[in-house]
CSV table of C-alpha atoms in Angstrom, one decimal:
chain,number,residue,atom,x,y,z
W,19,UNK,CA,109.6,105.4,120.8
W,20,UNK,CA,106.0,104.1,120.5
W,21,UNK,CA,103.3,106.2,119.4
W,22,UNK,CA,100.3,107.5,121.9
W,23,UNK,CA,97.1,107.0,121.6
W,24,UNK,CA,95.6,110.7,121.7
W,25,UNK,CA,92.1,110.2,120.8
W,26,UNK,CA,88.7,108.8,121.5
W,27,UNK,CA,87.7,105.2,120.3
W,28,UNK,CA,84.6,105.1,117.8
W,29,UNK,CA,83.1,102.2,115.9
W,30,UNK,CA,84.9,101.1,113.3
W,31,UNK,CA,84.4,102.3,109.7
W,32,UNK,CA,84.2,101.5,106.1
W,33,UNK,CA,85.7,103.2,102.8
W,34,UNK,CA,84.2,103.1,99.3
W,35,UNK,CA,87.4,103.1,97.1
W,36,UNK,CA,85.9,104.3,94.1
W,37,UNK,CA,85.5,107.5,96.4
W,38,UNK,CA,89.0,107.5,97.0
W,39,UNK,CA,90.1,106.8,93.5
W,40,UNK,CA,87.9,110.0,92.1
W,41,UNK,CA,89.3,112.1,94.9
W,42,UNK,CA,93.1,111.3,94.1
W,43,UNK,CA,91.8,112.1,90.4
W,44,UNK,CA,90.2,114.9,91.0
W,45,UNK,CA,93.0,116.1,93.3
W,46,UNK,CA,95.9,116.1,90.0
W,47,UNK,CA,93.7,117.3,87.1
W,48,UNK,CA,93.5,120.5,87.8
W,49,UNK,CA,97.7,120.6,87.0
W,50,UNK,CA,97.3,119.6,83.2
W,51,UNK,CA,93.7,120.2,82.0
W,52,UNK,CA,94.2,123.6,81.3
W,53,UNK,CA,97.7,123.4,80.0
W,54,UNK,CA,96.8,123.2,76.0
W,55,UNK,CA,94.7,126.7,76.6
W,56,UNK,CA,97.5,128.7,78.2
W,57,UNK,CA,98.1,130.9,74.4
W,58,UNK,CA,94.5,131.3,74.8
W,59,UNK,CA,94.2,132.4,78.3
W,60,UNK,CA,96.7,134.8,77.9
W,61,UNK,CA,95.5,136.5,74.9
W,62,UNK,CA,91.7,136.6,76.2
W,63,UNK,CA,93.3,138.2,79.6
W,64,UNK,CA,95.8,140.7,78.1
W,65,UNK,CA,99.0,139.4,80.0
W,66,UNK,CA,101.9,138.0,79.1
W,67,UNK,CA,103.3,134.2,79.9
W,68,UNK,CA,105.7,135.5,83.2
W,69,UNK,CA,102.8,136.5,85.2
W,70,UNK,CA,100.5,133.6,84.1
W,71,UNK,CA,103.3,131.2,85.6
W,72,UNK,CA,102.2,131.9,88.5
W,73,UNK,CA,98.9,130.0,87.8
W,74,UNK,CA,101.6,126.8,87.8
W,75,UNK,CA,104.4,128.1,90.1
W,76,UNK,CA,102.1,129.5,92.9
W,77,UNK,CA,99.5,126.3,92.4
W,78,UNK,CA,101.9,124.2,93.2
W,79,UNK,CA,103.7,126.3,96.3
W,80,UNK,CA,100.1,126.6,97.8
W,81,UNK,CA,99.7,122.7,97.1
W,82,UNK,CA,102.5,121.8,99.4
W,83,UNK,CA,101.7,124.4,102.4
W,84,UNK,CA,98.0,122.8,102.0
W,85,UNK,CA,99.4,119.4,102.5
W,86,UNK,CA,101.2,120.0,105.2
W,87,UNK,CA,98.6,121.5,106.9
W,88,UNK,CA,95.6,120.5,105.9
W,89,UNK,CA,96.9,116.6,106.8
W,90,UNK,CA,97.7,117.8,110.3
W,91,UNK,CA,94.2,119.8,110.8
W,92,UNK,CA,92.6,116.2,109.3
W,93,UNK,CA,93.9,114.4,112.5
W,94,UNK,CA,92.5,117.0,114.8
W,95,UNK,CA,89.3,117.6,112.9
W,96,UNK,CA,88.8,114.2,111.2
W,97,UNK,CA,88.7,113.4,107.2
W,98,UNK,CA,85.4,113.7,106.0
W,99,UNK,CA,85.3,117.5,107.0
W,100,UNK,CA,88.7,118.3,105.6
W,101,UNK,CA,87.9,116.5,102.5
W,102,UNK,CA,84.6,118.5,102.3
W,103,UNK,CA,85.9,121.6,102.6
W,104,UNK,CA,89.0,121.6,100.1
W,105,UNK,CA,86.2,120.0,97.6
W,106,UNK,CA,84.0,123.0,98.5
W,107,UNK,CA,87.0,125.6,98.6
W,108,UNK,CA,87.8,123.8,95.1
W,109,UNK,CA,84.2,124.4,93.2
W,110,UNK,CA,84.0,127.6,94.6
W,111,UNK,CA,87.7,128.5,92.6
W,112,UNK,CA,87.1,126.5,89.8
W,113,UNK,CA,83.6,129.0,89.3
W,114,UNK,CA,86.3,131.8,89.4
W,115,UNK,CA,88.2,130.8,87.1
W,116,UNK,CA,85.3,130.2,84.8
W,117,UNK,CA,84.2,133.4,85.4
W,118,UNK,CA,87.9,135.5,85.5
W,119,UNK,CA,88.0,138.5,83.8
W,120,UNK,CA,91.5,139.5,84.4
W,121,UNK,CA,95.1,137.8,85.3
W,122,UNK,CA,94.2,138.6,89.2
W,123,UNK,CA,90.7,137.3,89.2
W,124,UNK,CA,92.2,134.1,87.5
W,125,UNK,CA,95.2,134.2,89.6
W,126,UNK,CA,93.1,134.2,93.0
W,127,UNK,CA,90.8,131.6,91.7
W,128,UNK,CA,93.3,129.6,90.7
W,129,UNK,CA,94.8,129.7,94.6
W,130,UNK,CA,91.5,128.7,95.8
W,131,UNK,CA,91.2,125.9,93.8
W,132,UNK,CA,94.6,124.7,94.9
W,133,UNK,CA,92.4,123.6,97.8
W,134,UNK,CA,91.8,120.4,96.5
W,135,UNK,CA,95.4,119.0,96.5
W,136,UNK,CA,94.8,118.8,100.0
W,137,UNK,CA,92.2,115.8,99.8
W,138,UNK,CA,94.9,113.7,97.9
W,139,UNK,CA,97.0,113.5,101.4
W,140,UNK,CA,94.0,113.0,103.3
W,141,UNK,CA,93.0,110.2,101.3
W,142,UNK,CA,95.6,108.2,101.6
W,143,UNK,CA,95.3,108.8,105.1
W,144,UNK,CA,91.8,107.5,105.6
W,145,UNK,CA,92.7,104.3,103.5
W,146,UNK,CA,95.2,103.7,105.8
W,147,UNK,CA,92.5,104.6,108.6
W,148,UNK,CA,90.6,101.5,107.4
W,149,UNK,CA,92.5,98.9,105.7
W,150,UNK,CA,95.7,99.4,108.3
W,151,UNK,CA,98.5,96.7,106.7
W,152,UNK,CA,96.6,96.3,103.5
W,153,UNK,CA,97.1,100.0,102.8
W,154,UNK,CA,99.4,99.6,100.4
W,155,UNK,CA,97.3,97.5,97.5
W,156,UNK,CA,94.7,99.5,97.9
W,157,UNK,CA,96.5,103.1,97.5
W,158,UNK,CA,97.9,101.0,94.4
W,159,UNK,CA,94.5,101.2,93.0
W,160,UNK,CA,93.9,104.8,94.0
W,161,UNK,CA,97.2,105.9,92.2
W,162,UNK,CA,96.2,103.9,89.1
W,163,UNK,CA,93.2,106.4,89.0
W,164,UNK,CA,95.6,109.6,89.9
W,165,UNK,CA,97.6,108.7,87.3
W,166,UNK,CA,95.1,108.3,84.4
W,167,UNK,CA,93.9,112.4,84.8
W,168,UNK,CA,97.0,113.9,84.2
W,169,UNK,CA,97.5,111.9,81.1
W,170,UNK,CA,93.5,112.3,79.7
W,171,UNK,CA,93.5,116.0,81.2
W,172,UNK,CA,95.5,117.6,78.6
W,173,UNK,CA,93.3,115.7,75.6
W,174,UNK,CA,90.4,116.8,77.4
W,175,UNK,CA,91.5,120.3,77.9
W,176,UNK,CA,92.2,120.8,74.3
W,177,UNK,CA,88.5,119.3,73.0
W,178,UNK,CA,86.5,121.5,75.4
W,179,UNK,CA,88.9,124.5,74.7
W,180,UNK,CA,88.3,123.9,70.5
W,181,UNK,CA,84.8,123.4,71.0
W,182,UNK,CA,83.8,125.8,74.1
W,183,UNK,CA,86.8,128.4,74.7
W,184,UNK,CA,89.5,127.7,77.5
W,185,UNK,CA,86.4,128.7,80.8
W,186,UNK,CA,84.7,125.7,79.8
W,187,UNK,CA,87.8,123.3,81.2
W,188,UNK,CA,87.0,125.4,84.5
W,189,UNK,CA,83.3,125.2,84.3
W,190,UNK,CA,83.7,121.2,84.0
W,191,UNK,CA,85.9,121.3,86.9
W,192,UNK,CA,83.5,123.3,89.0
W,193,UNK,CA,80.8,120.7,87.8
W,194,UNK,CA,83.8,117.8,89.1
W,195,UNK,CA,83.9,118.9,92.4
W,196,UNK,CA,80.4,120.0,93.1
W,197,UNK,CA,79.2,116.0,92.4
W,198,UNK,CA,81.9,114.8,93.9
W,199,UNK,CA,81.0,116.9,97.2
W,200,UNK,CA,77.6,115.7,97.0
W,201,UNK,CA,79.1,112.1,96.7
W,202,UNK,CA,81.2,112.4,99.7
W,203,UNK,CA,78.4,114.1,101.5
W,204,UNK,CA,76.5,111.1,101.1
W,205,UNK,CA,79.3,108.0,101.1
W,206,UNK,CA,81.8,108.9,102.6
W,207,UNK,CA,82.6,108.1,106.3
W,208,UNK,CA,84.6,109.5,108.6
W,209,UNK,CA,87.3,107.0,108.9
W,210,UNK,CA,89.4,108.2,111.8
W,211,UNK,CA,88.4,106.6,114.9
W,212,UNK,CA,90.9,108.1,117.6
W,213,UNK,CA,90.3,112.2,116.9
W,214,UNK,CA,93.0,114.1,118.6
W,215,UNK,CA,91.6,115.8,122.0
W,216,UNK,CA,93.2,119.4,120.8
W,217,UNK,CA,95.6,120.4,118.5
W,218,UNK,CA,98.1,121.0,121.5
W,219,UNK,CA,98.0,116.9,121.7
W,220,UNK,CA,98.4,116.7,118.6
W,221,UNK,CA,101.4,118.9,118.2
W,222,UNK,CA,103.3,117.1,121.4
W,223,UNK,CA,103.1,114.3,119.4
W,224,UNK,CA,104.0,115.5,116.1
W,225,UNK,CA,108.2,115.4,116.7
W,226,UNK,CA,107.2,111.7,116.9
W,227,UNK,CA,107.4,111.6,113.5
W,228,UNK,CA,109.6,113.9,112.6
W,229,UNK,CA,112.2,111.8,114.8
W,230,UNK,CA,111.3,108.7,112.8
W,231,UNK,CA,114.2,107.3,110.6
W,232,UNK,CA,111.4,105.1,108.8
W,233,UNK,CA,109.3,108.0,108.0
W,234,UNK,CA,112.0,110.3,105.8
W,235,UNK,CA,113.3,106.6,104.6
W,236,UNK,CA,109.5,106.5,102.7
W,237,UNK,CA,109.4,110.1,102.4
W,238,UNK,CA,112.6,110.5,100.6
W,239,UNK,CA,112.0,107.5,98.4
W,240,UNK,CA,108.8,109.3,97.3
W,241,UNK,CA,109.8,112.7,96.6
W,242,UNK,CA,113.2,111.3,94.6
W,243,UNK,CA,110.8,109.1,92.7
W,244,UNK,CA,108.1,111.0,91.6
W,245,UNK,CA,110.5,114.1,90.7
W,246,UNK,CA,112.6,112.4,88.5
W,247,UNK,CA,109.5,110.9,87.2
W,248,UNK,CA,108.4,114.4,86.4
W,249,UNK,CA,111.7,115.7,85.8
W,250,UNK,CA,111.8,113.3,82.8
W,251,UNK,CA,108.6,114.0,81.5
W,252,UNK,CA,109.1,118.2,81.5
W,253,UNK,CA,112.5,117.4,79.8
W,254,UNK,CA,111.8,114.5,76.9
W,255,UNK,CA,109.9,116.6,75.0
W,256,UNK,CA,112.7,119.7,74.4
W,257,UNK,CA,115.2,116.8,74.2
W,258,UNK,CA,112.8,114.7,71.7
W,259,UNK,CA,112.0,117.6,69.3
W,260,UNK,CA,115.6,119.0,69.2
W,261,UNK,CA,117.2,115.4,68.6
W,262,UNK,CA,114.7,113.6,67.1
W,263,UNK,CA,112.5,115.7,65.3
W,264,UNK,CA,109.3,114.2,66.7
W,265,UNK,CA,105.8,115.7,66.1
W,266,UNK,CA,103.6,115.9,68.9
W,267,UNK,CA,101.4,113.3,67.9
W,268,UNK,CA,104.4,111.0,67.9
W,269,UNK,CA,105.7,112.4,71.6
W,270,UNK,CA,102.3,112.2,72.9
W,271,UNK,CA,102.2,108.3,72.2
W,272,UNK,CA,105.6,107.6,73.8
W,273,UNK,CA,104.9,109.7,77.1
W,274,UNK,CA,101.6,108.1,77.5
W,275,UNK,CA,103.0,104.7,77.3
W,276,UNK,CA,105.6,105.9,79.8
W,277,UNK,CA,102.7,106.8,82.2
W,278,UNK,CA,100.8,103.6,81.1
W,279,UNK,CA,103.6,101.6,82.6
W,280,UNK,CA,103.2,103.9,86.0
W,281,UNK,CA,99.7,102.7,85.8
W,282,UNK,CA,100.3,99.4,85.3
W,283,UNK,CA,102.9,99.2,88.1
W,284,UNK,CA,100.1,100.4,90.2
W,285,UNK,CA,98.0,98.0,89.7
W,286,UNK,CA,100.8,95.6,90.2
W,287,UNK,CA,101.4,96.6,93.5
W,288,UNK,CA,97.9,97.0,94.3
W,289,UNK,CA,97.1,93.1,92.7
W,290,UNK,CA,100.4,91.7,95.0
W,291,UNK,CA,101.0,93.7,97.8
W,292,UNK,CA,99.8,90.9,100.0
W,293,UNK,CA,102.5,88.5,98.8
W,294,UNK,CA,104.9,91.4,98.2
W,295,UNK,CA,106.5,93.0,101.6
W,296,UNK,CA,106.9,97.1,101.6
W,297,UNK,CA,110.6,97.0,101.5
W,298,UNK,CA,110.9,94.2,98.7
W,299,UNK,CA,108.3,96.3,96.5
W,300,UNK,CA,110.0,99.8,96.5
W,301,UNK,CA,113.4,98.1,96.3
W,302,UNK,CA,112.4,96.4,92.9
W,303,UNK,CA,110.8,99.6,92.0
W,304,UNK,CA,113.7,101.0,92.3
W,305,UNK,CA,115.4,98.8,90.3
W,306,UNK,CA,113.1,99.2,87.6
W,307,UNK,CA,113.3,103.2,87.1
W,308,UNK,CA,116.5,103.4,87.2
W,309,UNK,CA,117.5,100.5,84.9
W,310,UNK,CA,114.9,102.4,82.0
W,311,UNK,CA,117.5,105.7,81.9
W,312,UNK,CA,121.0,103.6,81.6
W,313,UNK,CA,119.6,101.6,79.1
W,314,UNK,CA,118.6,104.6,76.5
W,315,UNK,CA,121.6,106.3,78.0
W,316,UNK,CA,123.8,103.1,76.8
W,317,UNK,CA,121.6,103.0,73.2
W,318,UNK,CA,121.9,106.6,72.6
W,319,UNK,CA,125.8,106.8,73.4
W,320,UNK,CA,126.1,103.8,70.8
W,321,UNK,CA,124.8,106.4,68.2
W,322,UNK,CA,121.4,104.9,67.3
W,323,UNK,CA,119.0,107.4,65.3
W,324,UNK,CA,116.1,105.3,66.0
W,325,UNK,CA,113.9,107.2,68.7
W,326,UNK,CA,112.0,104.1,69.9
W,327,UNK,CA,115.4,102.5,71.0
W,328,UNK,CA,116.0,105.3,72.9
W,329,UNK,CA,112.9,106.5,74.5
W,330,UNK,CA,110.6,102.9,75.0
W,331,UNK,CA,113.0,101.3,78.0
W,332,UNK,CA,112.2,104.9,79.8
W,333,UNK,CA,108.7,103.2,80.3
W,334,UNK,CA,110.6,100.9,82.9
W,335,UNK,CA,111.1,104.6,85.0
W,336,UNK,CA,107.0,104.6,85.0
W,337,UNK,CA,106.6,100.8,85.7
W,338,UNK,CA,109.3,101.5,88.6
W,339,UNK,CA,107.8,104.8,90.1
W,340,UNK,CA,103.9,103.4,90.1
W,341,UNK,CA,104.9,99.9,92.0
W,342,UNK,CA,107.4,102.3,95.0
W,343,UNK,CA,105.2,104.9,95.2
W,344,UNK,CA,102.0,103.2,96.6
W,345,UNK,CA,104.3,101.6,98.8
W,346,UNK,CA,106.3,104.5,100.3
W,347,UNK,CA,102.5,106.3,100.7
W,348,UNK,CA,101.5,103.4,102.6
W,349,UNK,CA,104.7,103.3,104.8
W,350,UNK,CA,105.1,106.8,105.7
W,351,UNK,CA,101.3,106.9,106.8
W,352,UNK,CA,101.5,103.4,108.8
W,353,UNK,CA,104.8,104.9,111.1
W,354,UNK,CA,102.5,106.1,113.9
W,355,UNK,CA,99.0,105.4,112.9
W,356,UNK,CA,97.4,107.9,115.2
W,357,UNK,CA,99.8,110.8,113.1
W,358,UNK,CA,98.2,109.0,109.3
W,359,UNK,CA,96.7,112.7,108.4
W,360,UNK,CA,99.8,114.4,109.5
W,361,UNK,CA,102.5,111.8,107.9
W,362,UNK,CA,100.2,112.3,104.8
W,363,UNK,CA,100.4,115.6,104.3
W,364,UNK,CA,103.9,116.2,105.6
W,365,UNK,CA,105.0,113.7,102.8
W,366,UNK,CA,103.2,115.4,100.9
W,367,UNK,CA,104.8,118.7,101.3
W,368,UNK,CA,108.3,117.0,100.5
W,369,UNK,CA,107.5,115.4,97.3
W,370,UNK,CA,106.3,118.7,96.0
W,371,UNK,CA,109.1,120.7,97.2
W,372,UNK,CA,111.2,117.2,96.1
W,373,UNK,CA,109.5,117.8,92.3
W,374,UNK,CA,110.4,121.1,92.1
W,375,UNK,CA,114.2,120.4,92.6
W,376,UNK,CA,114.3,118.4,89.9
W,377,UNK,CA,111.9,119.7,87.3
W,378,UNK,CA,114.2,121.9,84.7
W,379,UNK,CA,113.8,125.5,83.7
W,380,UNK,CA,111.8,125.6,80.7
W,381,UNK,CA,110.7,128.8,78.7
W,382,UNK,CA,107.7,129.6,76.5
W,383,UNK,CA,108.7,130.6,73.5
């Protein structure tokens, strides 16, 4: 069943990428910035580590409602305003945090600032807004950038929290998202052309989408990919320090070359997707990550000590993950065109939920 058309024509618009890049940055730092000042935050705020999960837990169940809806409200509404207002809603709860002077304060902040997942979906959307069949090479690029914060955000975390105390990871962050709203006030476009009439339209044709085979084929590819992804980095470094004795020094070099190959698949798929087809991409991807995990599976069950044997063909699961993903993003948005904002967030939604499946339960000791 063809899409309908359920919006008003309006000239057509451009899309800085760099924009988009910082956006899809800014979107996934908050997760691991502040991760190296937990023992800090919970001594300066008197509570203990069960509550303080929620901080993770609760960030990332908020992340996945505001997906879901905030992509659907971006069809309606447009992107530039959505985008402005979870970078608005973002500042305002990074300043809390900064400013937190117990678990609840910090834990309501920290909700707020959860706002800013949402411009991750809506992103992709707009790119596919502009750059229609390209979409793919260019979210490529965009993840290349997503993927970088996570991996600087703990290093920087730890400096500013040595140096400053663990609020001045928040105060940067407030300072992140108050240029970056001034940036998008002034360079970003609104990129949706057909705005749905009301939301009613946009709800009779949101079971579109929700019918479409194509749709939970990208979806699904997503969410199994980037939660095994993170499944395997939550779990290497129990496994690693129980096995193989590493330091963290040591761990922290192999995991960051695991998410430099994530990178540099990006940028593969961002260099070739116009010689590349969708389907041929992800399948190779595919291929990829899960060729990485049977090959240290096969070296560790032939009883190798040598932890580089084991753990360096894992950086095929990050080479894998970064050329699919950009792909199955692209596809899922390009189903129904006029649903972009909605098929965002929605797949959104599922990769979260997807993540939390497979992540493994880990205690603070």
């Amino acid at each position: 069943m063809e899409s309908k058309e359920i919006g008003i024509s309006k000239s057509a618009p451009s899309l800085n990428l760099v924009v988009v890049s910082l956006l899809c940055a800014c979107s996934v730092l908050p997760l691991s910035i502040f991760l190296p000042s937990l023992p800090n935050i919970f001594s300066d705020l008197h509570v203990d580590y069960a509550v303080m999960s929620l901080s993770l837990a609760g960030y990332a169940g908020l992340s996945a409602i505001l997906e879901l809806f905030m992509g659907s409200l971006s069809d309606r509404f447009g992107r530039r305003p959505i985008i402005l207002l979870s970078l608005a809603l973002f500042t305002i709860g990074s300043l809390g945090c900064a400013l937190a002077t117990n678990a609840w304060s910090f834990l309501a902040s920290r909700f707020v600032q959860a706002a800013v997942t949402s411009s991750y979906p809506v992103s992709i959307a707009a790119v596919r807004d502009v750059f229609g069949k390209e979409a793919a090479g260019k979210i490529g690029y965009a993840a290349t950038a997503a993927a970088l914060a996570p991996m600087l955000g703990p290093a920087l975390g730890g400096f500013l929290d040595e140096i400053f105390g663990w609020r001045a990871n928040f105060w940067v962050l407030a300072g992140v998202g108050a240029l970056l709203f001034v940036f998008c006030w002034i360079d970003l476009d609104e990129t949706k052309t057909n705005i749905s009439r009301s939301i009613k339209a946009q709800l009779e044709a949101y079971p579109i989408l929700l019918r479409s085979n194509r749709f939970w084929g990208y979806t699904v590819c997503l969410a199994c990919s980037t939660g095994a992804f993170y499944a395997f980095l939550t779990g290497v470094p129990t496994t690693a320090k129980i096995s193989f004795n590493l330091s963290p020094a040591a761990l922290g070099a192999y995991m960051g070359a695991i998410t430099l190959g994530f990178m540099s698949g990006s940028f593969l798929s961002g260099r070739y997707s116009k010689r590349w087809s969708l389907a041929r991409t992800m399948v190779w991807g595919r291929i990829l990550a899960c060729f990485g995990p049977l090959i240290s599976l096969t070296i560790a069950l032939l009883g190798t000590s040598e932890v580089f044997w084991v753990l360096a063909p894992c950086m095929l699961v990050g080479i894998g993950n970064g050329l699919s993903s950009p792909c199955a993003n692209a596809g899922a948005v390009s189903v129904h065109p006029t649903l972009a904002g909605s098929a965002a967030g929605l797949a959104g939604c599922i990769t979260i939920g997807g993540d939390s499946c497979f992540l493994p339960e880990l205690e603070l000791s």
